[in-house]
Coordinates of C-alpha atoms in Angstrom, one line a residue:
M1 CA 167.3 75.1 57.8
I2 CA 164.7 76.3 55.2
E3 CA 162.7 79.4 56.3
S4 CA 159.5 78.1 54.8
D5 CA 159.5 75.1 57.2
I6 CA 156.1 74.7 58.8
N7 CA 157.4 74.6 62.3
K8 CA 159.8 77.6 62.0
R9 CA 160.2 79.9 65.0
Y10 CA 161.7 83.4 64.8
C11 CA 163.9 85.4 67.1
Q12 CA 161.4 87.5 69.0
S13 CA 163.6 90.6 68.4
C14 CA 165.1 90.6 65.0
G15 CA 162.9 88.1 63.2
M16 CA 165.6 85.7 62.1
P17 CA 164.6 82.0 62.0
L18 CA 166.0 80.4 65.1
R19 CA 168.7 77.9 64.5
F20 CA 168.0 75.2 67.1
D21 CA 170.3 72.9 65.1
V22 CA 173.3 75.1 65.9
E23 CA 173.3 75.9 69.6
K24 CA 175.8 78.8 69.4
Y25 CA 173.3 80.7 67.2
L26 CA 170.9 80.9 70.2
G27 CA 171.0 83.8 72.7
T28 CA 171.6 83.2 76.4
N29 CA 169.3 83.7 79.3
S30 CA 170.4 85.3 82.6
D31 CA 171.3 81.9 84.0
G32 CA 173.6 81.1 81.1
S33 CA 171.2 78.7 79.4
R34 CA 170.3 78.9 75.8
S35 CA 167.2 80.9 74.9
D36 CA 164.5 79.4 72.9
E37 CA 163.1 82.8 71.9
Y38 CA 166.1 84.9 70.9
C39 CA 169.1 84.6 68.7
Y40 CA 172.7 85.3 69.7
Y41 CA 172.7 88.6 67.8
C42 CA 169.9 90.0 70.1
L43 CA 170.2 88.4 73.6
K44 CA 173.1 87.9 75.9
D45 CA 172.8 87.0 79.6
G46 CA 169.1 87.8 79.6
K47 CA 169.6 91.3 78.2
Y48 CA 169.1 92.8 74.8
I49 CA 172.4 93.5 73.2
V50 CA 171.1 96.7 71.5
D51 CA 168.2 98.9 72.2
I52 CA 167.1 100.4 68.9
P53 CA 163.8 101.2 67.2
M54 CA 162.1 98.5 65.1
S55 CA 162.8 100.5 61.9
E56 CA 166.5 100.5 62.6
M57 CA 166.5 96.8 63.3
I58 CA 164.9 96.2 59.9
N59 CA 167.4 98.6 58.2
I60 CA 170.3 96.6 59.7
W61 CA 169.1 93.4 58.1
I62 CA 168.4 95.1 54.8
K63 CA 172.0 96.3 54.8
Y64 CA 173.1 92.7 55.4
T65 CA 170.6 90.9 53.2
D66 CA 173.2 88.5 52.0
K67 CA 174.1 87.5 55.5
Y68 CA 170.4 86.9 56.3
N69 CA 170.0 84.8 53.2
E70 CA 173.1 82.7 54.1
Y71 CA 171.9 82.2 57.7
A72 CA 168.2 81.5 56.8
D73 CA 168.9 79.6 53.5
T74 CA 166.8 82.1 51.5
A75 CA 167.3 84.2 48.4
Y76 CA 165.5 87.4 49.2
S77 CA 166.2 90.7 47.5
P78 CA 166.5 93.7 49.9
K79 CA 163.0 94.8 48.8
E80 CA 161.5 91.4 49.5
L81 CA 163.2 91.2 52.9
R82 CA 162.0 94.6 53.9
R83 CA 158.4 93.6 53.1
I84 CA 158.7 90.4 55.1
L85 CA 160.3 92.0 58.1
N86 CA 157.8 94.9 58.1
E87 CA 155.0 92.3 58.4
R88 CA 156.8 90.0 60.8
L89 CA 158.5 92.2 63.5
P90 CA 155.3 93.9 64.8
K91 CA 154.0 90.4 65.8
L92 CA 157.1 89.5 67.8
N93 CA 157.2 89.7 71.6
R94 CA 159.8 92.4 71.9
W95 CA 158.0 94.8 69.6
K96 CA 154.5 93.9 70.9
Q97 CA 155.8 94.7 74.4
K98 CA 157.3 98.0 73.2
L99 CA 154.0 99.0 71.6
E100 CA 152.0 98.1 74.7
T101 CA 154.4 100.1 76.8
S102 CA 154.3 103.0 74.3
N103 CA 150.5 103.0 74.3
I104 CA 150.4 103.0 78.1
H105 CA 152.9 105.9 78.3
H106 CA 151.0 107.8 75.6
Q107 CA 147.8 107.5 77.6
K108 CA 149.5 108.5 80.8
I109 CA 150.9 111.6 79.2
Q110 CA 147.6 112.4 77.5
D111 CA 146.0 112.2 81.0
I112 CA 148.6 114.6 82.3
V113 CA 148.0 117.0 79.4
V114 CA 144.3 117.1 80.3
Y115 CA 145.2 117.6 83.9
I116 CA 147.5 120.5 83.0
N117 CA 144.7 122.1 80.9
N118 CA 142.4 121.9 83.8
H119 CA 144.9 123.2 86.4
L120 CA 147.0 125.4 84.2
F121 CA 147.7 128.1 86.9
D122 CA 147.9 125.8 89.9
S123 CA 151.3 124.5 91.2
L124 CA 152.5 122.2 88.5
D125 CA 156.0 120.9 89.1
A126 CA 157.3 117.7 87.6
D127 CA 157.3 115.9 91.0
I128 CA 153.5 116.4 91.4
L129 CA 152.8 115.4 87.8
S130 CA 155.0 112.3 87.9
T131 CA 153.2 111.2 91.0
I132 CA 149.8 111.6 89.2
S133 CA 151.1 109.8 86.1
G134 CA 152.4 106.8 88.2
L135 CA 155.8 107.1 86.6
S136 CA 159.1 107.8 88.3
K137 CA 160.4 111.4 88.1
Y138 CA 163.2 110.6 85.7
H139 CA 161.0 108.3 83.6
F140 CA 158.1 110.9 83.5
R141 CA 160.4 113.6 82.2
R142 CA 161.8 111.4 79.5
V143 CA 158.5 110.0 78.4
F144 CA 156.8 113.4 78.4
Q145 CA 159.6 114.8 76.2
T146 CA 159.2 111.9 73.8
V147 CA 155.4 112.2 73.6
A148 CA 154.9 116.0 73.7
G149 CA 158.1 117.0 71.9
E150 CA 159.2 119.5 74.6
N151 CA 160.2 119.3 78.2
I152 CA 157.5 119.6 80.8
G153 CA 158.7 122.9 82.2
S154 CA 158.8 124.6 78.7
Y155 CA 155.4 123.0 77.9
I156 CA 153.6 124.5 80.9
Q157 CA 155.3 127.9 80.6
R158 CA 154.3 128.1 76.9
L159 CA 150.6 127.2 77.6
R160 CA 150.4 129.7 80.4
L161 CA 151.8 132.5 78.3
E162 CA 149.6 131.6 75.4
H163 CA 146.6 131.7 77.6
I164 CA 147.7 135.2 78.8
A165 CA 148.0 136.2 75.2
H166 CA 144.5 135.0 74.6
L167 CA 143.2 137.1 77.6
L168 CA 145.0 140.2 76.2
V169 CA 143.2 140.0 72.8
S170 CA 139.8 138.6 74.0
T171 CA 139.2 140.8 77.1
D172 CA 139.8 144.3 78.4
F173 CA 141.5 143.0 81.6
T174 CA 144.3 145.1 82.9
L175 CA 147.7 143.5 83.4
N176 CA 147.1 143.6 87.2
Q177 CA 143.8 141.6 86.7
I178 CA 145.5 139.1 84.4
S179 CA 148.4 138.6 86.8
E180 CA 145.9 138.0 89.7
Q181 CA 143.9 135.5 87.6
T182 CA 147.0 133.6 86.5
N183 CA 148.8 133.5 89.8
Y184 CA 151.8 135.5 88.7
Q185 CA 153.4 137.2 91.7
T186 CA 153.4 140.6 90.1
K187 CA 152.4 142.2 86.8
F188 CA 156.1 142.9 86.3
S189 CA 157.2 139.3 86.4
L190 CA 154.3 138.4 84.0
A191 CA 155.3 141.2 81.6
K192 CA 159.0 140.1 81.7
A193 CA 158.1 136.4 80.9
F194 CA 155.7 137.5 78.2
K195 CA 158.2 139.6 76.4
K196 CA 160.8 137.0 76.6
H197 CA 158.5 134.4 75.0
F198 CA 156.7 136.6 72.4
G199 CA 159.3 139.2 71.7
V200 CA 157.0 142.1 72.3
S201 CA 155.4 143.7 75.4
T202 CA 151.9 142.9 76.5
S203 CA 150.7 146.3 75.4
Q204 CA 152.2 146.0 72.0
Y205 CA 150.8 142.5 71.6
R206 CA 147.3 143.7 72.6
E207 CA 147.5 146.7 70.2
K208 CA 148.7 144.5 67.3
Y209 CA 146.3 141.5 67.7
K210 CA 143.1 142.7 69.4
P211 CA 140.2 142.2 67.0
M212 CA 138.6 145.2 65.4
Y213 CA 135.0 145.0 64.2
D214 CA 132.6 147.1 62.2
E215 CA 129.3 148.4 63.6
Q216 CA 127.6 146.7 60.7
H217 CA 127.7 143.0 61.2
A218 CA 125.7 139.8 61.0
V219 CA 123.5 138.9 63.9
I220 CA 124.2 135.5 65.4
T221 CA 122.6 134.2 68.5
P222 CA 124.2 131.2 70.2
E223 CA 122.6 128.9 72.8
I224 CA 124.2 129.2 76.2
R225 CA 124.0 125.8 77.9
S226 CA 125.8 123.7 80.4
I227 CA 127.0 120.3 79.2
L228 CA 128.2 117.2 81.0
P229 CA 131.8 115.9 80.4
M230 CA 132.0 113.6 77.4
K231 CA 134.4 110.9 76.5
V232 CA 135.9 111.0 73.0
F233 CA 138.0 108.5 71.1
C234 CA 140.2 110.8 69.1
I235 CA 143.2 110.9 66.8
E236 CA 145.6 113.8 66.7
V237 CA 145.7 115.4 63.3
G238 CA 148.5 117.8 63.6
E239 CA 149.4 118.9 60.0
K240 CA 147.9 115.7 58.5
Y241 CA 145.0 117.9 57.3
K242 CA 147.3 119.2 54.6
D243 CA 147.5 115.7 53.2
E244 CA 144.1 114.8 51.8
L245 CA 144.7 111.0 51.8
R246 CA 146.0 110.8 55.3
Y247 CA 143.1 113.0 56.5
K248 CA 140.7 110.6 54.8
L249 CA 142.4 107.6 56.5
I250 CA 141.9 109.2 59.9
W251 CA 138.2 109.6 59.2
D252 CA 138.0 106.0 57.9
R253 CA 139.7 104.8 61.2
L254 CA 137.2 106.8 63.3
T255 CA 134.2 105.5 61.3
N256 CA 135.4 101.9 61.7
Y257 CA 136.0 102.4 65.4
A258 CA 132.5 103.8 65.8
R259 CA 130.9 100.9 63.8
Q260 CA 132.7 98.3 66.0
R261 CA 131.3 99.9 69.2
N262 CA 127.8 101.0 68.0
E263 CA 125.5 99.1 65.8
E264 CA 123.2 102.1 65.4
K265 CA 125.6 103.9 63.0
S266 CA 123.3 106.9 62.5
N267 CA 123.8 107.8 66.2
D268 CA 127.5 108.2 65.9
K269 CA 128.6 111.8 66.8
F270 CA 131.8 113.0 65.3
V271 CA 133.7 115.9 66.7
S272 CA 136.9 117.9 66.2
L273 CA 138.8 119.3 69.2
S274 CA 140.9 122.4 69.0
M275 CA 143.1 123.0 72.0
D276 CA 144.9 126.1 70.9
D277 CA 144.4 129.3 69.0
P278 CA 146.6 129.2 65.8
S279 CA 146.9 132.9 65.8
I280 CA 148.8 132.6 69.1
T281 CA 150.3 129.1 69.2
P282 CA 152.9 128.1 66.5
I283 CA 151.2 125.9 64.0
D284 CA 153.6 123.0 64.6
K285 CA 152.5 123.0 68.3
C286 CA 148.8 123.4 67.8
R287 CA 146.9 120.4 69.2
F288 CA 144.0 119.4 66.9
Y289 CA 142.0 116.1 67.1
L290 CA 139.3 114.4 65.2
G291 CA 137.1 112.0 67.3
V292 CA 133.9 110.2 67.9
I293 CA 131.9 110.4 71.2
I294 CA 131.8 107.2 73.2
D295 CA 129.6 106.1 76.1
N296 CA 130.6 107.9 79.3
K297 CA 129.8 104.7 81.3
E298 CA 132.5 102.7 79.5
N299 CA 135.6 102.2 81.5
D300 CA 137.8 103.0 78.5
S301 CA 141.4 103.6 79.3
Q302 CA 142.8 102.8 75.9
P303 CA 145.1 105.3 74.2
G304 CA 143.3 108.0 72.3
V305 CA 140.4 108.5 74.8
M306 CA 140.1 112.0 76.1
E307 CA 137.5 113.8 78.2
V308 CA 135.8 116.9 76.9
P309 CA 135.3 119.1 80.0
G310 CA 131.8 119.8 81.1
G311 CA 130.6 123.3 81.9
R312 CA 128.9 126.3 80.3
Y313 CA 129.3 126.7 76.6
A314 CA 128.2 129.1 73.9
I315 CA 126.9 126.9 71.1
F316 CA 126.9 128.4 67.6
R317 CA 125.2 126.6 64.7
H318 CA 126.8 127.0 61.2
I319 CA 124.9 125.8 58.2
G320 CA 127.0 125.5 55.0
D321 CA 130.3 124.4 53.5
Y322 CA 133.0 123.6 56.0
S323 CA 135.3 125.9 54.0
L324 CA 133.3 128.9 55.3
L325 CA 133.8 128.0 59.0
H326 CA 136.8 130.2 59.4
K327 CA 134.7 133.3 58.5
F328 CA 132.0 132.2 60.9
Y329 CA 134.7 132.0 63.7
R330 CA 135.8 135.5 62.9
T331 CA 132.3 136.7 63.3
I332 CA 132.0 135.0 66.6
Y333 CA 135.2 136.4 68.1
E334 CA 135.3 139.8 66.4
E335 CA 131.6 140.6 66.6
W336 CA 129.6 138.5 69.0
F337 CA 132.0 138.2 72.0
P338 CA 132.9 141.9 72.2
E339 CA 129.2 142.8 72.5
S340 CA 128.1 139.9 74.6
K341 CA 128.2 139.5 78.4
Y342 CA 130.5 136.5 78.0
R343 CA 134.1 135.9 77.2
P344 CA 135.9 132.7 76.1
Q345 CA 137.1 130.7 79.1
S346 CA 140.1 129.3 77.3
T347 CA 141.5 128.7 73.8
F348 CA 139.7 125.3 73.8
S349 CA 136.7 124.7 71.5
F350 CA 135.2 121.8 69.7
E351 CA 132.9 121.2 66.7
M352 CA 130.2 118.6 66.5
Y353 CA 129.2 117.5 63.0
M354 CA 125.4 117.0 62.9
N355 CA 125.2 115.3 59.4
R356 CA 127.6 113.5 57.1
P357 CA 129.3 115.2 54.2
A358 CA 129.2 112.0 52.2
S359 CA 125.4 112.1 52.1
T360 CA 124.7 115.9 52.5
L361 CA 124.9 118.8 50.1
K362 CA 127.7 121.2 51.1
T363 CA 125.2 124.0 51.5
E364 CA 123.3 121.9 54.0
L365 CA 126.1 120.7 56.3
I366 CA 125.4 121.5 59.9
T367 CA 128.2 122.2 62.3
D368 CA 127.7 123.1 66.0
I369 CA 130.6 125.0 67.5
Y370 CA 131.0 124.7 71.3
I371 CA 133.1 127.4 73.0
P372 CA 133.5 127.3 76.8
V373 CA 132.5 130.7 78.3
I374 CA 132.3 132.6 81.5
K375 CA 130.6 135.9 82.3
K376 CA 132.6 139.1 81.9

């Protein structure tokens, strides 16, 4: 059999050309009949023989390139075979199903992450969350660990303690007040959990990290306004911002996504979402997203769509180079908040980019910073 035959069909798992001319090379279905979709390396009695990632499947064939060539009557080099399989396997049924399942799981966990953010100090055990996600308890724990990179209990505990750290440095609340707000049974149990996580007491943490500001400072006046919830198609950035090319690719993907959905390209609103305070949360666990706002009326449940919570926000306008934003944030947190009648509601904030850097001078770039607030 020559692989270049027009009517070739591939094993829907490993990508090998199926040898219908040699029955023993075909996999078997659950009823013992020969499969017309899978080879004997991949399917036996209706079950996959091995459960491995696609990349590992490709690596196996690269290791045995000579066997592939003998079986398929080809003469590929390992490099050529890798290129071919990298193109072929994502189109095969097994891997398309895996991708669809992975996307569904990712969206379910993303929905749970949003739910946790909105109910951080409510009762949040894995049983309740698995029910909300629609996954079994066991499957939920496993999928959450895969997507989030830590188990559900550790994740919730970390977010709670990081929020408490945020309250320590952004408010003058006593430990009793914080324990009441965060539903800890006593201030002693809170203090014990805090020290175990951060390695210092709550008082030491507050003394070390509470912002200090000078009496002489710039005057900034935000707009205090309530906004409605917004849907955002977003891509998690993580540490990709350190790689200029990958960062650009994310922006290109967002731009293409927006163009496909909206013919009036000038109306596209691009945002960045920051879920954590990098001065509190370890950098490798900070959640940072770039996104584009989509129509709230759309029933869009695809992976990557998040909802920005509605509510009262302080909206600060920054005009100038993006590289100066970090100084502007310091002014907000170290000067405006201490003297205002508001405090940050959480570590969440987002930026809305009002013009495009590709067609705007750096000194004229406009960025609106949205920080959810509540009265002190």
